[in-house]
Short mmCIF file of C-alpha atoms (C1' of nucleotides) in Angstrom, two decimals:
data_model
loop_
_atom_site.label_atom_id
_atom_site.label_comp_id
_atom_site.label_asym_id
_atom_site.label_seq_id
_atom_site.Cartn_x
_atom_site.Cartn_y
_atom_site.Cartn_z
CA MET H 225 -21.93 51.89 -22.16
CA ALA H 226 -21.94 48.51 -23.92
CA SER H 227 -21.13 45.55 -21.77
CA PRO H 228 -17.48 44.50 -21.92
CA ALA H 229 -16.75 42.57 -25.11
CA ARG H 230 -15.82 38.97 -24.48
CA ARG H 231 -14.86 37.99 -27.99
CA PRO H 232 -11.09 38.13 -28.40
CA GLU H 233 -11.29 39.11 -32.06
CA ARG H 234 -12.80 42.37 -31.03
CA LYS H 235 -10.38 43.12 -28.27
CA ARG H 236 -7.40 42.29 -30.42
CA ARG H 237 -7.88 45.44 -32.49
CA ASP H 238 -7.09 47.98 -29.78
CA THR H 239 -5.05 45.64 -27.73
CA TYR H 240 -2.21 48.15 -27.52
CA HIS H 241 -4.28 49.92 -24.93
CA HIS H 242 -4.41 46.88 -22.74
CA GLY H 243 -0.86 46.05 -21.93
CA ASN H 244 1.11 44.72 -24.85
CA LEU H 245 2.12 48.01 -26.42
CA ARG H 246 5.49 47.37 -24.86
CA GLN H 247 6.08 44.19 -26.86
CA ALA H 248 4.60 45.76 -29.98
CA LEU H 249 7.10 48.61 -29.66
CA ILE H 250 9.98 46.16 -29.34
CA ASP H 251 8.80 44.12 -32.33
CA GLN H 252 8.35 47.23 -34.43
CA ALA H 253 11.79 48.51 -33.43
CA VAL H 254 13.34 45.18 -34.42
CA GLN H 255 11.61 45.30 -37.80
CA THR H 256 12.64 48.92 -38.34
CA ILE H 257 16.32 48.36 -37.63
CA ARG H 258 16.25 45.26 -39.81
CA GLN H 259 14.96 47.29 -42.74
CA HIS H 260 16.56 50.68 -42.15
CA GLY H 261 19.42 50.14 -39.75
CA VAL H 262 19.85 51.44 -36.23
CA ASP H 263 20.21 55.00 -37.51
CA GLY H 264 16.80 54.65 -39.14
CA LEU H 265 15.11 53.99 -35.82
CA THR H 266 13.20 56.97 -34.48
CA LEU H 267 10.72 56.93 -31.66
CA ARG H 268 8.38 59.07 -33.71
CA GLY H 269 8.56 56.61 -36.58
CA VAL H 270 7.86 53.61 -34.38
CA GLY H 271 4.89 55.42 -32.90
CA ALA H 272 3.56 56.30 -36.34
CA ASP H 273 3.95 52.71 -37.54
CA LEU H 274 1.86 51.49 -34.62
CA ARG H 275 -0.64 54.34 -35.06
CA VAL H 276 0.11 55.62 -31.64
CA SER H 277 1.21 58.97 -30.33
CA ARG H 278 4.87 59.93 -30.50
CA THR H 279 5.04 59.93 -26.73
CA ALA H 280 3.02 56.83 -25.94
CA LEU H 281 6.29 54.97 -25.77
CA TYR H 282 7.33 56.79 -22.64
CA ARG H 283 4.68 54.91 -20.67
CA HIS H 284 6.74 51.76 -21.24
CA PHE H 285 10.33 52.93 -21.66
CA ALA H 286 12.27 55.63 -19.90
CA ASP H 287 13.94 56.74 -23.11
CA LYS H 288 15.27 55.56 -26.45
CA GLY H 289 18.16 53.78 -24.73
CA ALA H 290 15.72 51.72 -22.69
CA LEU H 291 13.93 50.64 -25.86
CA LEU H 292 17.25 49.65 -27.41
CA ALA H 293 18.13 47.71 -24.27
CA ALA H 294 14.86 45.83 -24.58
CA VAL H 295 15.62 45.13 -28.24
CA ALA H 296 19.03 43.79 -27.21
CA THR H 297 17.50 41.65 -24.47
CA ASP H 298 15.04 40.22 -26.95
CA GLY H 299 17.92 39.46 -29.30
CA PHE H 300 19.91 37.68 -26.62
CA ARG H 301 16.97 35.38 -25.96
CA THR H 302 16.82 34.27 -29.60
CA PHE H 303 20.60 34.10 -29.75
CA HIS H 304 20.75 31.95 -26.62
CA ALA H 305 18.24 29.53 -28.10
CA ALA H 306 20.11 29.31 -31.42
CA LEU H 307 23.42 28.51 -29.71
CA ALA H 308 21.90 25.92 -27.38
CA GLU H 309 20.06 24.30 -30.28
CA ALA H 310 23.21 24.04 -32.41
CA TRP H 311 25.25 22.59 -29.57
CA GLN H 312 22.54 20.08 -28.76
CA ALA H 313 21.67 19.09 -32.33
CA GLY H 314 25.37 18.76 -33.14
CA GLY H 315 25.78 16.09 -30.49
CA ARG H 316 27.45 18.07 -27.69
CA GLY H 317 30.93 17.22 -28.96
CA ARG H 318 33.37 18.48 -31.55
CA ALA H 319 30.71 18.72 -34.22
CA GLY H 320 28.31 20.45 -31.85
CA PHE H 321 31.00 22.89 -30.86
CA GLU H 322 31.69 23.79 -34.49
CA ALA H 323 27.96 24.03 -35.17
CA MET H 324 27.64 26.44 -32.27
CA GLY H 325 30.39 28.65 -33.67
CA LEU H 326 28.68 28.66 -37.04
CA ALA H 327 25.32 29.39 -35.46
CA TYR H 328 26.86 32.37 -33.68
CA VAL H 329 28.22 33.93 -36.84
CA ARG H 330 25.11 33.09 -38.83
CA PHE H 331 22.90 34.87 -36.34
CA ALA H 332 25.07 37.97 -36.60
CA VAL H 333 25.20 37.94 -40.39
CA ALA H 334 21.47 37.27 -40.70
CA ASN H 335 20.57 39.98 -38.17
CA PRO H 336 23.35 42.55 -38.47
CA SER H 337 21.45 45.50 -37.01
CA HIS H 338 20.05 43.48 -34.17
CA TYR H 339 23.50 42.09 -33.43
CA ARG H 340 24.90 45.59 -33.47
CA VAL H 341 22.37 46.74 -30.91
CA MET H 342 23.34 43.78 -28.74
CA PHE H 343 27.10 44.33 -28.97
CA GLY H 344 27.82 47.64 -30.63
CA GLY H 345 27.87 49.82 -27.56
CA PHE H 346 24.38 51.26 -28.04
CA VAL H 347 23.55 49.99 -24.61
CA ASP H 348 26.18 49.92 -21.90
CA HIS H 349 26.51 46.32 -20.83
CA ALA H 350 28.32 47.28 -17.67
CA GLY H 351 25.28 48.67 -15.90
CA ALA H 352 21.61 49.43 -16.18
CA ASP H 353 19.16 46.77 -17.24
CA PRO H 354 19.45 43.61 -15.12
CA GLU H 355 17.26 41.62 -17.53
CA LEU H 356 19.69 42.38 -20.35
CA VAL H 357 22.62 41.22 -18.25
CA THR H 358 20.76 38.03 -17.32
CA GLU H 359 19.98 37.16 -20.93
CA ALA H 360 23.47 38.03 -22.19
CA ASP H 361 25.04 35.94 -19.43
CA GLY H 362 22.70 33.11 -20.28
CA ALA H 363 23.87 33.01 -23.88
CA PHE H 364 27.50 33.16 -22.79
CA GLN H 365 26.93 30.37 -20.31
CA VAL H 366 25.97 27.98 -23.12
CA LEU H 367 29.51 28.34 -24.39
CA VAL H 368 31.07 27.99 -20.94
CA ASP H 369 29.04 24.86 -20.23
CA SER H 370 29.99 23.34 -23.55
CA LEU H 371 33.65 23.89 -22.77
CA ILE H 372 33.35 22.35 -19.32
CA GLU H 373 31.62 19.32 -20.82
CA GLN H 374 34.28 18.96 -23.51
CA GLN H 375 37.05 19.31 -20.96
CA GLY H 376 35.42 16.58 -18.92
CA ARG H 377 35.55 14.30 -21.93
CA GLY H 378 39.11 15.21 -22.78
CA LEU H 379 38.12 16.83 -26.06
CA ILE H 380 39.86 20.06 -25.19
CA ALA H 381 42.65 21.00 -22.82
CA GLY H 382 42.09 22.08 -19.24
CA GLY H 383 42.32 25.61 -17.91
CA ASP H 384 39.87 28.18 -16.69
CA PRO H 385 36.73 27.56 -18.78
CA GLN H 386 35.58 31.13 -18.25
CA GLN H 387 38.77 32.48 -19.81
CA LEU H 388 38.66 29.92 -22.58
CA ALA H 389 35.07 30.94 -23.29
CA LEU H 390 36.05 34.60 -23.51
CA TYR H 391 38.79 33.69 -25.95
CA ILE H 392 36.41 31.80 -28.22
CA TRP H 393 33.66 34.39 -27.80
CA ALA H 394 36.11 37.05 -28.92
CA ILE H 395 36.96 35.06 -32.05
CA VAL H 396 33.41 34.53 -33.27
CA HIS H 397 32.47 38.03 -32.19
CA GLY H 398 35.39 39.41 -34.16
CA ILE H 399 34.51 37.40 -37.26
CA ALA H 400 30.89 38.48 -36.93
CA MET H 401 31.82 42.16 -36.65
CA LEU H 402 34.22 42.02 -39.59
CA GLY H 403 31.55 40.28 -41.63
CA ILE H 404 28.83 42.74 -40.70
CA ASP H 405 31.06 45.73 -41.42
CA GLY H 406 31.91 44.37 -44.86
CA GLN H 407 35.56 44.13 -43.98
CA LEU H 408 36.01 40.61 -45.29
CA PRO H 409 37.24 40.09 -48.85
CA PRO H 410 34.56 38.84 -51.26
CA GLN H 411 36.04 35.38 -51.62
CA GLN H 412 36.12 34.90 -47.84
CA SER H 413 32.66 34.70 -46.33
CA ALA H 414 32.18 35.01 -42.60
CA GLU H 415 30.96 31.43 -42.50
CA ASP H 416 33.98 30.08 -44.38
CA LEU H 417 36.26 32.01 -42.06
CA THR H 418 34.41 30.56 -39.08
CA VAL H 419 34.91 27.00 -40.29
CA ALA H 420 38.63 27.66 -40.70
CA ALA H 421 38.70 29.37 -37.32
CA MET H 422 37.13 26.42 -35.52
CA HIS H 423 39.96 24.29 -36.87
CA HIS H 424 42.65 26.78 -35.88
CA ILE H 425 41.14 27.16 -32.43
CA ARG H 426 41.58 23.47 -31.86
CA GLU H 427 44.89 22.85 -33.54
CA GLY H 428 46.72 26.14 -33.22
CA ILE H 429 48.90 27.63 -35.92
CA ARG H 430 52.40 26.88 -34.73
CA GLY H 431 55.08 25.55 -37.05
CA THR H 432 56.51 22.08 -37.03
CA MET Z 189 45.82 98.22 -45.57
CA ALA Z 190 48.95 97.05 -43.75
CA SER Z 191 51.49 95.24 -45.85
CA PRO Z 192 51.19 91.44 -45.70
CA ALA Z 193 52.58 90.10 -42.46
CA ARG Z 194 55.65 87.94 -42.93
CA ARG Z 195 56.10 86.75 -39.38
CA PRO Z 196 54.66 83.24 -38.97
CA GLU Z 197 53.58 83.88 -35.36
CA ARG Z 198 51.13 86.42 -36.61
CA LYS Z 199 49.76 84.30 -39.40
CA ARG Z 200 49.34 81.26 -37.17
CA ARG Z 201 46.41 82.89 -35.35
CA ASP Z 202 43.96 82.88 -38.21
CA THR Z 203 45.54 80.03 -40.03
CA TYR Z 204 42.20 78.21 -40.30
CA HIS Z 205 41.40 80.56 -43.12
CA HIS Z 206 44.44 79.49 -45.05
CA GLY Z 207 43.98 75.83 -45.61
CA ASN Z 208 44.34 73.74 -42.50
CA LEU Z 209 40.83 74.05 -41.16
CA ARG Z 210 40.35 70.54 -42.46
CA GLN Z 211 42.98 69.09 -40.16
CA ALA Z 212 41.85 71.28 -37.28
CA LEU Z 213 38.34 69.88 -37.68
CA ILE Z 214 39.65 66.33 -37.62
CA ASP Z 215 41.79 67.01 -34.54
CA GLN Z 216 38.90 68.66 -32.74
CA ALA Z 217 36.58 65.78 -33.65
CA VAL Z 218 39.12 63.29 -32.28
CA GLN Z 219 39.38 65.26 -29.04
CA THR Z 220 35.61 65.57 -28.75
CA ILE Z 221 34.90 61.87 -29.18
CA ARG Z 222 37.71 61.06 -26.74
CA GLN Z 223 36.07 63.23 -24.09
CA HIS Z 224 32.38 62.83 -24.87
CA GLY Z 225 32.04 59.76 -27.03
CA VAL Z 226 30.87 59.49 -30.62
CA ASP Z 227 27.35 60.48 -29.64
CA GLY Z 228 28.77 63.68 -28.19
CA LEU Z 229 30.15 64.74 -31.54
CA THR Z 230 28.09 67.43 -33.23
CA LEU Z 231 29.16 69.50 -36.19
CA ARG Z 232 27.85 72.59 -34.47
CA GLY Z 233 29.92 71.84 -31.40
CA VAL Z 234 33.09 71.28 -33.38
CA GLY Z 235 32.53 74.56 -35.19
CA ALA Z 236 31.96 76.40 -31.92
CA ASP Z 237 35.10 74.90 -30.39
CA LEU Z 238 37.15 76.19 -33.31
CA ARG Z 239 35.31 79.54 -33.26
CA VAL Z 240 34.06 78.97 -36.74
CA SER Z 241 30.61 78.96 -38.25
CA ARG Z 242 28.46 75.87 -37.96
CA THR Z 243 28.63 75.40 -41.69
CA ALA Z 244 32.28 76.19 -42.34
CA LEU Z 245 32.90 72.46 -42.13
CA TYR Z 246 31.03 71.84 -45.36
CA ARG Z 247 33.84 73.52 -47.31
CA HIS Z 248 36.03 70.56 -46.35
CA PHE Z 249 33.67 67.64 -45.82
CA ALA Z 250 30.57 66.61 -47.70
CA ASP Z 251 28.75 65.70 -44.49
CA LYS Z 252 29.19 64.33 -41.00
CA GLY Z 253 29.97 60.89 -42.38
CA ALA Z 254 32.87 62.27 -44.36
CA LEU Z 255 34.30 63.86 -41.22
CA LEU Z 256 33.99 60.54 -39.40
CA ALA Z 257 35.69 58.79 -42.30
CA ALA Z 258 38.57 61.26 -42.02
CA VAL Z 259 38.73 60.62 -38.28
CA ALA Z 260 38.87 56.89 -38.99
CA THR Z 261 41.58 57.35 -41.61
CA ASP Z 262 43.61 59.38 -39.18
CA GLY Z 263 43.19 56.63 -36.61
CA PHE Z 264 44.34 53.92 -39.00
CA ARG Z 265 47.55 55.84 -39.62
CA THR Z 266 48.41 55.93 -35.91
CA PHE Z 267 47.26 52.35 -35.54
CA HIS Z 268 49.39 51.19 -38.45
CA ALA Z 269 52.46 52.86 -36.93
CA ALA Z 270 51.81 51.32 -33.50
CA LEU Z 271 51.52 47.80 -34.94
CA ALA Z 272 54.62 48.14 -37.11
CA GLU Z 273 56.60 49.56 -34.21
CA ALA Z 274 55.63 46.70 -31.88
CA TRP Z 275 56.44 44.04 -34.45
CA GLN Z 276 59.77 45.67 -35.22
CA ALA Z 277 60.79 46.44 -31.62
CA GLY Z 278 59.78 42.93 -30.57
CA GLY Z 279 62.30 41.42 -32.95
CA ARG Z 280 60.02 40.29 -35.78
CA GLY Z 281 59.52 36.85 -34.27
CA ARG Z 282 57.33 35.21 -31.67
CA ALA Z 283 57.91 38.02 -29.18
CA GLY Z 284 57.26 40.64 -31.82
CA PHE Z 285 54.08 38.88 -32.85
CA GLU Z 286 52.81 38.84 -29.30
CA ALA Z 287 53.82 42.48 -28.85
CA MET Z 288 51.85 43.37 -31.96
CA GLY Z 289 48.75 41.65 -30.59
CA LEU Z 290 49.13 43.55 -27.34
CA ALA Z 291 49.69 46.82 -29.19
CA TYR Z 292 46.48 46.21 -31.11
CA VAL Z 293 44.36 45.75 -28.01
CA ARG Z 294 46.11 48.55 -26.14
CA PHE Z 295 45.35 51.02 -28.90
CA ALA Z 296 41.69 50.06 -28.78
CA VAL Z 297 41.44 50.24 -25.00
CA ALA Z 298 43.34 53.54 -24.87
CA ASN Z 299 41.26 55.09 -27.66
CA PRO Z 300 37.88 53.39 -27.42
CA SER Z 301 35.85 56.03 -29.24
CA HIS Z 302 38.40 56.43 -31.97
CA TYR Z 303 38.55 52.67 -32.38
CA ARG Z 304 34.77 52.53 -32.55
CA VAL Z 305 34.74 55.08 -35.35
CA MET Z 306 37.30 52.96 -37.20
CA PHE Z 307 35.48 49.65 -36.79
CA GLY Z 308 32.03 50.26 -35.38
CA GLY Z 309 30.14 50.69 -38.60
CA PHE Z 310 29.96 54.49 -38.46
CA VAL Z 311 31.64 54.55 -41.82
CA ASP Z 312 30.97 51.82 -44.34
CA HIS Z 313 34.28 50.20 -45.07
CA ALA Z 314 32.96 48.56 -48.18
CA GLY Z 315 32.82 51.72 -50.25
CA ALA Z 316 33.36 55.43 -50.27
CA ASP Z 317 36.64 56.94 -49.14
CA PRO Z 318 39.62 55.39 -50.96
CA GLU Z 319 42.09 56.97 -48.54
CA LEU Z 320 40.38 55.21 -45.66
CA VAL Z 321 40.58 51.88 -47.46
CA THR Z 322 44.26 52.45 -48.21
CA GLU Z 323 45.14 53.19 -44.61
CA ALA Z 324 43.05 50.35 -43.22
CA ASP Z 325 44.62 47.93 -45.68
CA GLY Z 326 48.04 49.23 -44.73
CA ALA Z 327 47.50 48.41 -41.07
CA PHE Z 328 46.17 44.97 -41.96
CA GLN Z 329 49.13 44.34 -44.23
CA VAL Z 330 51.52 44.67 -41.30
CA LEU Z 331 49.89 41.58 -39.85
CA VAL Z 332 49.89 39.70 -43.16
CA ASP Z 333 53.58 40.48 -43.72
CA SER Z 334 54.47 39.34 -40.22
CA LEU Z 335 52.71 36.04 -40.84
CA ILE Z 336 54.49 35.50 -44.15
CA GLU Z 337 57.80 36.22 -42.51
CA GLN Z 338 57.07 33.83 -39.65
CA GLN Z 339 55.94 31.15 -42.05
CA GLY Z 340 59.19 31.59 -43.94
CA ARG Z 341 61.11 30.92 -40.76
CA GLY Z 342 58.95 27.97 -39.77
CA LEU Z 343 57.58 29.74 -36.71
CA ILE Z 344 54.01 29.14 -37.74
CA ALA Z 345 52.29 26.65 -40.01
CA GLY Z 346 51.70 27.23 -43.70
CA GLY Z 347 48.41 28.11 -45.30
CA ASP Z 348 46.91 31.19 -46.88
CA PRO Z 349 48.46 34.08 -44.94
CA GLN Z 350 45.54 36.33 -45.82
CA GLN Z 351 43.08 33.95 -44.21
CA LEU Z 352 45.36 33.40 -41.24
CA ALA Z 353 45.60 37.16 -40.83
CA LEU Z 354 41.82 37.53 -40.88
CA TYR Z 355 41.57 34.85 -38.20
CA ILE Z 356 44.02 36.64 -35.92
CA TRP Z 357 42.59 40.05 -36.73
CA ALA Z 358 39.18 38.76 -35.69
CA ILE Z 359 40.57 37.55 -32.37
CA VAL Z 360 42.22 40.79 -31.30
CA HIS Z 361 39.32 42.77 -32.74
CA GLY Z 362 36.90 40.68 -30.72
CA ILE Z 363 38.90 41.09 -27.53
CA ALA Z 364 39.17 44.81 -28.16
CA MET Z 365 35.42 45.18 -28.68
CA LEU Z 366 34.56 43.13 -25.62
CA GLY Z 367 36.99 45.22 -23.59
CA ILE Z 368 35.67 48.51 -24.89
CA ASP Z 369 32.07 47.53 -24.28
CA GLY Z 370 32.81 46.56 -20.70
CA GLN Z 371 31.84 42.97 -21.34
CA LEU Z 372 34.90 41.45 -19.71
CA PRO Z 373 34.75 40.43 -16.05
CA PRO Z 374 36.71 42.73 -13.71
CA GLN Z 375 39.43 40.21 -12.98
CA GLN Z 376 40.07 39.63 -16.68
CA SER Z 377 41.56 42.68 -18.39
CA ALA Z 378 41.65 42.90 -22.15
CA GLU Z 379 45.43 42.82 -22.01
CA ASP Z 380 45.53 39.70 -19.86
CA LEU Z 381 43.08 38.01 -22.18
CA THR Z 382 45.25 38.99 -25.13
CA VAL Z 383 48.34 37.40 -23.60
CA ALA Z 384 46.40 34.20 -23.02
CA ALA Z 385 44.97 34.41 -26.53
CA MET Z 386 48.39 34.74 -28.17
CA HIS Z 387 49.32 31.46 -26.49
CA HIS Z 388 46.10 29.71 -27.52
CA ILE Z 389 46.48 30.97 -31.08
CA ARG Z 390 49.81 29.24 -31.32
CA GLU Z 391 49.14 26.06 -29.39
CA GLY Z 392 45.45 25.47 -29.88
CA ILE Z 393 43.16 24.16 -27.17
CA ARG Z 394 42.71 20.52 -28.09
CA GLY Z 395 42.88 17.78 -25.53
CA THR Z 396 45.63 15.21 -25.21
"C1'" DA S 198 38.02 80.69 -52.22
"C1'" DC S 199 36.31 80.76 -47.94
"C1'" DC S 200 33.13 82.07 -44.47
"C1'" DT S 201 28.59 83.62 -42.54
"C1'" DG S 202 23.51 83.91 -40.62
"C1'" DA S 203 18.98 82.60 -41.43
"C1'" DA S 204 16.06 79.01 -42.46
"C1'" DC S 205 14.28 74.11 -43.12
"C1'" DA S 206 13.18 69.63 -41.84
"C1'" DC S 207 14.01 66.77 -38.69
"C1'" DC S 208 15.05 64.64 -33.81
"C1'" DG S 209 14.23 63.10 -28.31
"C1'" DT S 210 11.92 64.56 -24.48
"C1'" DT S 211 8.71 67.13 -21.26
"C1'" DC S 212 4.30 68.41 -19.68
"C1'" DA S 213 -0.32 69.88 -18.91
"C1'" DA S 214 -4.49 68.08 -20.40
"C1'" DG S 215 -7.76 64.64 -21.77
"C1'" DT S 216 -10.44 59.80 -21.17
"C1'" DA D 109 -3.81 53.94 -16.08
"C1'" DC D 110 -2.99 55.14 -20.48
"C1'" DC D 111 -2.88 58.26 -24.25
"C1'" DT D 112 -2.62 62.85 -26.58
"C1'" DG D 113 -1.04 67.54 -28.82
"C1'" DA D 114 1.70 71.41 -28.16
"C1'" DA D 115 6.02 73.01 -27.02
"C1'" DC D 116 11.18 73.04 -26.04
"C1'" DA D 117 15.83 72.45 -27.01
"C1'" DC D 118 18.40 70.42 -29.83
"C1'" DC D 119 20.33 68.27 -34.47
"C1'" DG D 120 22.39 68.04 -39.82
"C1'" DT D 121 22.05 70.40 -43.89
"C1'" DT D 122 20.97 74.00 -47.50
"C1'" DC D 123 21.41 78.43 -49.45
"C1'" DA D 124 21.72 83.18 -50.65
"C1'" DA D 125 24.77 86.56 -49.28
"C1'" DG D 126 29.03 88.58 -47.81
"C1'" DT D 127 34.53 89.42 -48.13
#
DNA sequence: ACCTGAACACCGTTCAAGT
DNA sequence: ACCTGAACACCGTTCAAGT
């Protein structure tokens, strides 16, 4: 009966009813997995945290997998930015390349559950959400572009940059997963291993 | 009332009641995750498949996590054997080393769900089951030993073999995970990428 | 010892009903 | 349009009871 409120402070309170419940659900899911792991994420719990019905979520996501896909997509955006920033700030050369590798592993170690949702097979990368694929490809492309640029300057050898990128992606991904799973010995942090790896990647390990 | 049966054929039928239900549960769990993925594994389903009560399992495993840990342990045994066999059959040199890398990735691609249970964070490697740790360490040690042997023959450069092993483990682990998750482009199989990787590992990727 | 059925406290998801 | 409560079909796990 009252005329529509114009003051944003007032609208902010029940803003979930006006279109941003979707983002609120994603944010809450991210916070929940950060604190309680992926197993600790329940749709009912997220709803309760946001003081919303258990089923309100289904207005914005088809199912739990769709929410996880959105969480992964959100993660890839941050990830993409972190990699690009490291490469750029490091001077787009050898140092930038090493900084990018470190940034990769640091993101994973700092956000283990989020990283796991992005890469742990909770969402099938092969199909489904086109936005997820776009964001994941975007992050990967930072690496590919950096390789092409380095090849152009003779910093690294020629060869298919896509394949080279997959090789390097696999290395940092592997280090990240081993670190997250606690499979690295105590005296060997994921970051230390990454620094050593960036050297090995460049120089190889062959004998004299 | 009948005298105890001596013929093994007769006893084999209800042998679950005599001590090997534990192994039967593991085998059934392995088969279930192979066919329906880790998400498809339910304790109730495994019980039903073995025509046993839903709760019979708790006589042999503390909970679902303990069953998964046993599945992982079982996997590490097979894995260990496959790596050792490849290294040995390949002549314990460069060819054997490459064969071992291929064997690693092939195991993962051929047994994606089993591999995921071993490495995907379903069981926390850091603690808990000592048998799991033993088997996992055993598989890893095959790689460490191969590096030490190659260093001794000047095939690869010196340096801490443990760290070198972690570096290489991360690479094949990363390739395996990317392959399992369907994150490799169609024209780039996990095995092809592994062959290329084994070359890059040795020679590096630096420019001229 | 080993196994069982009933029961408990959870889930994700559906659906008719409200505003 | 968006949200809700009740209901359904599942889970893992516990427990008193059987043999």
